[in-house]
Short mmCIF file of C-alpha atoms in Angstrom, two decimals:
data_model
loop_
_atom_site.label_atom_id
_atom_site.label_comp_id
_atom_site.label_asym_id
_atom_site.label_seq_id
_atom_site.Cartn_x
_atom_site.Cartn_y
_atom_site.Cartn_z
CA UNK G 26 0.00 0.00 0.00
CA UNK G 27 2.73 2.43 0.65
CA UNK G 28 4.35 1.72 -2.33
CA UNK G 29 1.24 2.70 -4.41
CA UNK G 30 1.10 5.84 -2.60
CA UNK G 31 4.99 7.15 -3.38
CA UNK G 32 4.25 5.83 -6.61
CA UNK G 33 1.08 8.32 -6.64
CA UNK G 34 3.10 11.21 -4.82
CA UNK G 35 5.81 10.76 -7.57
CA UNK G 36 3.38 10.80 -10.49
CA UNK G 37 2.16 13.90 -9.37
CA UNK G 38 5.34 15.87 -8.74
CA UNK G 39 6.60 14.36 -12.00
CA UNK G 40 2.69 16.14 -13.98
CA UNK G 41 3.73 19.33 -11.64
CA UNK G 42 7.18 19.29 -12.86
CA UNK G 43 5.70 19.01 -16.43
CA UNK G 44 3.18 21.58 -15.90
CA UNK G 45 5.65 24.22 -14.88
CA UNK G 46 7.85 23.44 -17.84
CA UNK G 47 4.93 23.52 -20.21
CA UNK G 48 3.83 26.88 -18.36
CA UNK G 49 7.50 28.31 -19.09
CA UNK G 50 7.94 27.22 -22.62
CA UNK G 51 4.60 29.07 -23.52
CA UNK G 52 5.33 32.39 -21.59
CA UNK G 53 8.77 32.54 -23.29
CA UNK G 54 6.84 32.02 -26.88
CA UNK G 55 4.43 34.96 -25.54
CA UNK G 56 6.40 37.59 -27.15
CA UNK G 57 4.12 40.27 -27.66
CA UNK G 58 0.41 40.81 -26.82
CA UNK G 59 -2.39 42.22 -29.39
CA UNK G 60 -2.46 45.45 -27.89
CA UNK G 61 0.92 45.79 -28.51
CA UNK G 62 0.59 44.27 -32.20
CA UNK G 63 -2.22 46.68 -32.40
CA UNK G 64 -0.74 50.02 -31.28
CA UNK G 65 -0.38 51.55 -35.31
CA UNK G 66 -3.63 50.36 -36.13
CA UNK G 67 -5.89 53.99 -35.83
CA UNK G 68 -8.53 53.98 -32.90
CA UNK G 69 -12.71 53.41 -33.84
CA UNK G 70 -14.46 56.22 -33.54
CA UNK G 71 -17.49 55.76 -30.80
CA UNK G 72 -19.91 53.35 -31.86
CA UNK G 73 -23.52 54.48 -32.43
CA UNK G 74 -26.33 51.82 -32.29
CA UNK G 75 -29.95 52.37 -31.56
CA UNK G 76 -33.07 49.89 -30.46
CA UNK G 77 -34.22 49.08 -33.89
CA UNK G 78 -36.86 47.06 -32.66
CA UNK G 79 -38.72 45.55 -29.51
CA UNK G 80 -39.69 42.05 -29.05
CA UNK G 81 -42.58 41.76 -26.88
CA UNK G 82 -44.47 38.60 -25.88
CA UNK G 83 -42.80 36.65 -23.07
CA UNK G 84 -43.98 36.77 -19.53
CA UNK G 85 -40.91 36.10 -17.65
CA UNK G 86 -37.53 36.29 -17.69
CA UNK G 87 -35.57 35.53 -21.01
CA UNK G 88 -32.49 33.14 -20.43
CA UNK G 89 -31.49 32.21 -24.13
CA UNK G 90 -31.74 33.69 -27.55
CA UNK G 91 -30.51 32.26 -31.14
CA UNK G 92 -30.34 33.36 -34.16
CA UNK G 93 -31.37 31.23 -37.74
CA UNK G 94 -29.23 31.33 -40.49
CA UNK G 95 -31.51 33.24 -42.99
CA UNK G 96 -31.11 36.61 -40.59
CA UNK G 97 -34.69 37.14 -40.11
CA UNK G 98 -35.71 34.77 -37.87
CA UNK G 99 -34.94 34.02 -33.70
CA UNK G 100 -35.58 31.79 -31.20
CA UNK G 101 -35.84 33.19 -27.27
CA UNK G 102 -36.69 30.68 -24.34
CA UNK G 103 -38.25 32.32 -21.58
CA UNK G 104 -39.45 30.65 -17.69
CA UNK G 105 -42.85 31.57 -18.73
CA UNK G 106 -42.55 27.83 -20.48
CA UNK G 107 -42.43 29.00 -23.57
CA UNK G 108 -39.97 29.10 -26.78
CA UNK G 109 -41.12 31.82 -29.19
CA UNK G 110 -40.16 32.12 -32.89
CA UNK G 111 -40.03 35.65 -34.26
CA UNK G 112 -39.68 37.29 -37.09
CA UNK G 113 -37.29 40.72 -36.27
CA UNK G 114 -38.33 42.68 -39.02
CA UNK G 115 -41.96 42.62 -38.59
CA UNK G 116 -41.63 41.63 -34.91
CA UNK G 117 -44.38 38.89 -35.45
CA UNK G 118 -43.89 35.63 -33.63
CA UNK G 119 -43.89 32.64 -36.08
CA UNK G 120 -44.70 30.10 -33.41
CA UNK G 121 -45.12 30.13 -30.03
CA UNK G 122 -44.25 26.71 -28.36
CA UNK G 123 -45.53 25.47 -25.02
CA UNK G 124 -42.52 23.59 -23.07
CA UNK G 125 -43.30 20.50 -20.90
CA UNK G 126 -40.39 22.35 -18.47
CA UNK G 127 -40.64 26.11 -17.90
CA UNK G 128 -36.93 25.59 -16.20
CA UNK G 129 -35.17 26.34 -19.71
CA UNK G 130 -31.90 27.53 -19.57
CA UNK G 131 -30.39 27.63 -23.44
CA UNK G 132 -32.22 27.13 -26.82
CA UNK G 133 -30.73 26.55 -30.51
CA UNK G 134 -32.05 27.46 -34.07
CA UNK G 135 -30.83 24.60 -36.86
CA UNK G 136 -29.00 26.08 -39.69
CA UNK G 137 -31.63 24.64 -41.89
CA UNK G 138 -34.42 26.33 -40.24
CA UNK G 139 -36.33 23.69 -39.78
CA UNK G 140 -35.90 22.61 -36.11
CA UNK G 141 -35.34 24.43 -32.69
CA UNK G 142 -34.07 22.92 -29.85
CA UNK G 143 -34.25 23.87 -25.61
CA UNK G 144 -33.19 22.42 -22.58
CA UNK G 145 -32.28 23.13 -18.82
CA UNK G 146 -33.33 22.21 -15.31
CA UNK G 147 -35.12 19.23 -17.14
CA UNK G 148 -31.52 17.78 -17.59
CA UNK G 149 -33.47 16.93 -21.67
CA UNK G 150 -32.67 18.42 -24.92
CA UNK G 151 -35.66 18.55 -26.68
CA UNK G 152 -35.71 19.10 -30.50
CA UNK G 153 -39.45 20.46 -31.94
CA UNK G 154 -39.90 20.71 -35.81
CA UNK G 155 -41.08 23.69 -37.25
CA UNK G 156 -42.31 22.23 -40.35
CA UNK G 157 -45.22 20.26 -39.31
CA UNK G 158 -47.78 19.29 -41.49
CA UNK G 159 -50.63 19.93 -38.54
CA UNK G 160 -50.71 23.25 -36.96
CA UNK G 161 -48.94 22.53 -33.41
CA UNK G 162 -45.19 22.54 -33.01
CA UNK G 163 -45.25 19.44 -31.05
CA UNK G 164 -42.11 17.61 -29.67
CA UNK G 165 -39.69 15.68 -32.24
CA UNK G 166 -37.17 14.24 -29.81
CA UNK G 167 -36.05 14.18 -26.45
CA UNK G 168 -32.40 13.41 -25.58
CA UNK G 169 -31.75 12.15 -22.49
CA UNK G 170 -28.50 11.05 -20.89
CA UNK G 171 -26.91 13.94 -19.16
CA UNK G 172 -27.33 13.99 -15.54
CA UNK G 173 -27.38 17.26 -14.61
CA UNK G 174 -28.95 20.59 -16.13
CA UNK G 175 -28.46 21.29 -20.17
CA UNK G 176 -26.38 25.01 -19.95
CA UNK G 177 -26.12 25.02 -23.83
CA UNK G 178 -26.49 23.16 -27.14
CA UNK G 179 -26.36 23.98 -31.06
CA UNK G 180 -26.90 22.18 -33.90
CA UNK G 181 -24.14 21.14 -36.15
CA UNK G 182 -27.15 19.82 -38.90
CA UNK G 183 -31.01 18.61 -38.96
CA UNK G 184 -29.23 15.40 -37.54
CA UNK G 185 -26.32 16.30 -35.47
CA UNK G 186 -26.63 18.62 -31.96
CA UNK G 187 -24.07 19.22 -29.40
CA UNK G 188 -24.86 19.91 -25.79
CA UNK G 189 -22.80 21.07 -22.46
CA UNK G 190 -24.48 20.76 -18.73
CA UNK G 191 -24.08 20.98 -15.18
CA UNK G 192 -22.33 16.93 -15.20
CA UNK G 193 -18.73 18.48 -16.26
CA UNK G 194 -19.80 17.06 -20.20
CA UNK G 195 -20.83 17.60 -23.38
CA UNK G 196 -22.77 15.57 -25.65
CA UNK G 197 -22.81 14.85 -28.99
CA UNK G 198 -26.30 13.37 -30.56
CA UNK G 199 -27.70 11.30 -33.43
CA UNK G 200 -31.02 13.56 -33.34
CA UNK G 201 -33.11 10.86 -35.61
CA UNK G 202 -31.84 7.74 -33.53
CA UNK G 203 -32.00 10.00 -30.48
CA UNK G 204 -29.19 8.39 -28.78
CA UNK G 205 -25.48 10.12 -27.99
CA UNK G 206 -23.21 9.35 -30.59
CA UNK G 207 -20.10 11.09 -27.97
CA UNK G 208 -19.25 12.03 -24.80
CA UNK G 209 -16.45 14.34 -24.00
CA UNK G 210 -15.46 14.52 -20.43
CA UNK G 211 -12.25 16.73 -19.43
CA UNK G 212 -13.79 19.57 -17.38
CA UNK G 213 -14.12 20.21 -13.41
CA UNK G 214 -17.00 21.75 -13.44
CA UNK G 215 -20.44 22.78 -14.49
CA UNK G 216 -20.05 23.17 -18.48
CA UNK G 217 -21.72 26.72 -19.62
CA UNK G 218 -21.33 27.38 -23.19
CA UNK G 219 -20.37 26.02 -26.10
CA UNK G 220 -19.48 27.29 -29.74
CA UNK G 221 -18.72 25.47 -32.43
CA UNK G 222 -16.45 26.45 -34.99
CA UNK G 223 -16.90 27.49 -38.75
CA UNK G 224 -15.49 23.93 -39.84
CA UNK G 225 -18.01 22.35 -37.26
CA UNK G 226 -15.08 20.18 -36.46
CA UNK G 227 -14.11 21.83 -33.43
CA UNK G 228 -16.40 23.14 -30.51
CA UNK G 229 -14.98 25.48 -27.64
CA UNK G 230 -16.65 25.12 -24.22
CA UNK G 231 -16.17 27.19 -21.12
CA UNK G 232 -17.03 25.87 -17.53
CA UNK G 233 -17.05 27.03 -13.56
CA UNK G 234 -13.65 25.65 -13.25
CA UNK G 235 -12.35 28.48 -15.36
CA UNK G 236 -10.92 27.07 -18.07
CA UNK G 237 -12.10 27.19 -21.39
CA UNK G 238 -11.56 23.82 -23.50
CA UNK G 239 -11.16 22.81 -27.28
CA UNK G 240 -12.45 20.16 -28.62
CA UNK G 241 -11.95 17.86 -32.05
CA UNK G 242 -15.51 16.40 -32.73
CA UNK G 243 -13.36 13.52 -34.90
CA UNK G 244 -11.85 12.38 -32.03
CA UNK G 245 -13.73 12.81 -29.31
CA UNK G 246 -10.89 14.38 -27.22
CA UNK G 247 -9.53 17.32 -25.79
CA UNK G 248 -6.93 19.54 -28.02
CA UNK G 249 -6.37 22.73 -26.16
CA UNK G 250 -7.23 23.78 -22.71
CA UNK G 251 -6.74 27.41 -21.57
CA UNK G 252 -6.78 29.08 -18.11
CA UNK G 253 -6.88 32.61 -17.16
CA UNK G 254 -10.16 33.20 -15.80
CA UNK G 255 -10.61 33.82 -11.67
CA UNK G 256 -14.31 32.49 -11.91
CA UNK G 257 -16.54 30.80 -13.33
CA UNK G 258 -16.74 31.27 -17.48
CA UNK G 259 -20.79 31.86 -18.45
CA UNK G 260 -20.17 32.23 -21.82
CA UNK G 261 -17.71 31.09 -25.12
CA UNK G 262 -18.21 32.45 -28.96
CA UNK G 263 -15.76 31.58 -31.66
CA UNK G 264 -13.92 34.54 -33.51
CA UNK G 265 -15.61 34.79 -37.33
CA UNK G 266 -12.49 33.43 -38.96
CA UNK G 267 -12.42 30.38 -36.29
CA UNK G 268 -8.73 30.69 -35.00
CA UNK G 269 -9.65 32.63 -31.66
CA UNK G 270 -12.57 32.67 -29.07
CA UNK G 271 -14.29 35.12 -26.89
CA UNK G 272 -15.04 34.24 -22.94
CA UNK G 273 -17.01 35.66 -20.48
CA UNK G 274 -17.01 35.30 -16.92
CA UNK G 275 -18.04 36.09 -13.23
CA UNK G 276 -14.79 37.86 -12.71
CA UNK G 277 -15.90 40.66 -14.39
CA UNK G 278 -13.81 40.21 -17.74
CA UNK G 279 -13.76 39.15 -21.15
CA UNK G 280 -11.07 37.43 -22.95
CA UNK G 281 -9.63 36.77 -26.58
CA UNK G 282 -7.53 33.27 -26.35
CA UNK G 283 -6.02 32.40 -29.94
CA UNK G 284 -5.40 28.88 -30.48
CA UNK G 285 -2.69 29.05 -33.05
CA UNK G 286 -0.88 31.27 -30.30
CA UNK G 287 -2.05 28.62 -27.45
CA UNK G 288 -2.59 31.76 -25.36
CA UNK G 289 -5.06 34.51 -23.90
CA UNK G 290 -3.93 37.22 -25.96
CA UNK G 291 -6.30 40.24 -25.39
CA UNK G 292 -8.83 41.22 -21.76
CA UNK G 293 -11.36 43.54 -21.75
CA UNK G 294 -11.93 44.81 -18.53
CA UNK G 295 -12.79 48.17 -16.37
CA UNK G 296 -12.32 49.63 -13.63
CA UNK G 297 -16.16 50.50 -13.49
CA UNK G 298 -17.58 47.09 -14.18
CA UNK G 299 -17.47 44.48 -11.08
CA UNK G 300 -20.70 42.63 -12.22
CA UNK G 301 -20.27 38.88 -14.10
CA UNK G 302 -20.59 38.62 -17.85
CA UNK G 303 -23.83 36.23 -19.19
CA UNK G 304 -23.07 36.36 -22.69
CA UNK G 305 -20.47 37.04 -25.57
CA UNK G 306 -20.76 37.70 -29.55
CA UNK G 307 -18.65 38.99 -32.46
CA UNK G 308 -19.03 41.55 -35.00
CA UNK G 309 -19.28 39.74 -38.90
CA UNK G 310 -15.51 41.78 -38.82
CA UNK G 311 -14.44 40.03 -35.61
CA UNK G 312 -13.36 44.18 -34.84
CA UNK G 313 -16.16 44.64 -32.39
CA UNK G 314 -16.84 42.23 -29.05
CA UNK G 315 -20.46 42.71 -27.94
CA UNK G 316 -21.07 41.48 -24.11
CA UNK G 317 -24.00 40.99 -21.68
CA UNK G 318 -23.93 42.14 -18.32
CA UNK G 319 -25.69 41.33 -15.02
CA UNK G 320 -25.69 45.17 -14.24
CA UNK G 321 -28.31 45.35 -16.96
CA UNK G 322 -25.67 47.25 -19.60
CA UNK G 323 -24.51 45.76 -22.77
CA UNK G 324 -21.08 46.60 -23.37
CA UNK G 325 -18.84 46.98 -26.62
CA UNK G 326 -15.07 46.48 -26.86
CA UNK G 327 -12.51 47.21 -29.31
CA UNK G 328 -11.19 43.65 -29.83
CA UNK G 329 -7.77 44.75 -30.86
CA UNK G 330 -7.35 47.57 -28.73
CA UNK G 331 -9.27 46.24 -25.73
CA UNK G 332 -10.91 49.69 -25.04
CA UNK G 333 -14.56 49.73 -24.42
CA UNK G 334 -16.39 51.54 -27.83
CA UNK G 335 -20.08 51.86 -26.63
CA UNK G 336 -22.41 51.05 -23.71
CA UNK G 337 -25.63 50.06 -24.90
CA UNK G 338 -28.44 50.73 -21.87
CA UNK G 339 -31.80 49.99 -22.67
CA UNK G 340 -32.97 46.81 -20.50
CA UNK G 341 -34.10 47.39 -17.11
CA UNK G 342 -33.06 43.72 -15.91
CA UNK G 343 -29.99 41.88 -16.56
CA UNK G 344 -29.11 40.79 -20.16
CA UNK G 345 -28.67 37.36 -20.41
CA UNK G 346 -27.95 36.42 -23.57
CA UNK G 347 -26.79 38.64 -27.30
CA UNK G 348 -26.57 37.33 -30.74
CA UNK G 349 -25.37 38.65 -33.50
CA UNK G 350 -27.10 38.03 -36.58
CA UNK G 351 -24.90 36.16 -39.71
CA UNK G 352 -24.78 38.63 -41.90
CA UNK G 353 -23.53 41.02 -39.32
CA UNK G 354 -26.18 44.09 -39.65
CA UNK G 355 -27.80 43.17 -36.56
CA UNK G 356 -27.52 42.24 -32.58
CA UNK G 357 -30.35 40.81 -30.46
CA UNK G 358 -30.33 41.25 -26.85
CA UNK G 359 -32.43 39.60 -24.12
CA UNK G 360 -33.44 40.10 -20.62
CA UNK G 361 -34.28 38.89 -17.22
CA UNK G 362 -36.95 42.16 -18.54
CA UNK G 363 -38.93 39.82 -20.69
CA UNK G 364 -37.78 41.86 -23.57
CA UNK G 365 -35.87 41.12 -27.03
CA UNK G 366 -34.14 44.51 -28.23
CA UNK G 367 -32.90 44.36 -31.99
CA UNK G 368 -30.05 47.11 -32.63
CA UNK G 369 -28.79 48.31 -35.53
#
């Protein structure tokens, strides 16, 4: 018995030992950061957006948001029970579907348009299809195997969805078998948020142990993990040209990690703002970082610079989750108000 545990104290001085050198190697790499890079590159002037339109309809607080692919249309999930399809030109809702679990916590648009998906306290992910033949949205699927709450998920196709919960995994599905097709298990703690990346190959998540973590779909495993963060991480969106990833967290900050550098490279902080961070997007550019805030604000960064560009103030509640739409011309907001904001 002793013997095992020497053996056991060894092993871990020898992965200490290994983590320092790994720690050292990559600081001595780090030879510049993007402000630096940055400093010749002129200043934005102050960004100027307004409340283009207001999405009204939900009865309680809004936790998730998504947008579809063809730039008109959004999904919100709400703890009034309720996912609600609009259309943010007109501000119509499409559909308006009842949820077996008014505990939702994240909700997904497919690329195709033709499902949505929500989960949450329900520990489910359940997938409704928007083209019916009968009038009612009704239930398509519901994937169960996680044992704790669903924080996020997002289609990869009609057939494919990827999930992250409160068990310390994520979850890769085969929606038409409705079984999971992968598990990948590296984290500590609660998973928040995933994004997947433009190849749909690779999927970042960020979790409540603080680390953010990069994933290969083809092989199941872990390829990059990266720490930084003093608290949990809420939220994770991939940079536009896929090579970098946003964070946001309970300590108050945002980060830019690059994963051809293998390092945080940019943090977007202020002295002003102590409040945690619910959600993070990217301008089409990648220039712009939009981020929700529990102290109701919205705020904009300057992603190379890592000044803040605009403070957009229109919710009375916290925002909980931002998206921007693909073609770039337009952000969604939502709110622990009950409202959607659409600016422009």
């Amino acid at each position: 018995m002793n013997d095992i545990n020497e053996r056991i104290l060894l092993a871990k001085r020898e992965a200490e030992q290994l983590k320092e050198r790994i720690k050292s190697t990559r600081e001595k790499l780090a030879d510049t950061t993007l402000r630096r890079a940055a400093e010749k590159v002129p200043p934005l002037p102050k960004v100027s957006m307004k409340v283009r339109r207001t999405l009204k309809g939900h009865l309680a607080k809004i936790y998730a948001m998504h947008w579809a692919e063809d730039e008109r249309h959004l999904v919100s999930a709400s703890q009034d029970g309720k996912l609600i399809v609009w259309d943010a030109f007109s501000t119509n809702k499409i559909h308006a579907i009842p949820l077996r679990s008014s505990w939702v916590m994240t909700c997904a648009y497919a690329p195709s348009g033709n499902y949505v998906a929500c989960g949450g306290l329900d520990n489910l992910c359940s997938i409704y299809n928007l083209r019916t033949k009968e009038g009612a949205v009704k239930v398509a699927r519901e994937l169960s195997a996680h044992t704790g709450y669903l924080s996020c998920c997002r289609f990869i196709s009609d057939r494919q969805i990827l999930t992250s919960s409160g068990d310390m995994s994520c979850m890769l599905w085969d929606i038409d078998a409705g079984v999971k097709i992968m598990e990948f298990n590296d984290h500590t703690g609660d998973v928040m948020s995933l994004s997947l990346g433009p190849s749909k190959n690779i999927f970042v998540s960020g979790a409540c142990d603080a680390t953010a973590k990069v994933w290969d779909i083809r092989s199941g495993r872990c390829v990059q993990t990266f720490a930084g963060h003093e608290s949990d991480i809420n939220a994770v969106q991939f940079f536009p040209n896929g090579y970098a990833f946003g964070t946001g967290s309970d300590d108050a900050s945002c980060r830019l990690f690059d994963l051809r550098a293998d390092c945080e490279v940019n943090q977007y902080t202020h002295d002003n703002i102590l409040c945690g961070i619910t959600s993070v997007g990217f301008s089409h550019s990648g220039r712009l970082l939009f981020a929700g805030y529990d102290d109701f604000n919205c705020n904009v960064w300057d992603v190379l610079k890592g000044t803040r560009v605009a403070t957009l103030s229109s919710h009375d509640n916290r925002v909980s989750c931002l998206g921007v739409s693909s073609d770039g011309m337009a952000l969604a907001t939502g709110s622990w108000d009950s409202l959607l904001k659409i600016w422009g």
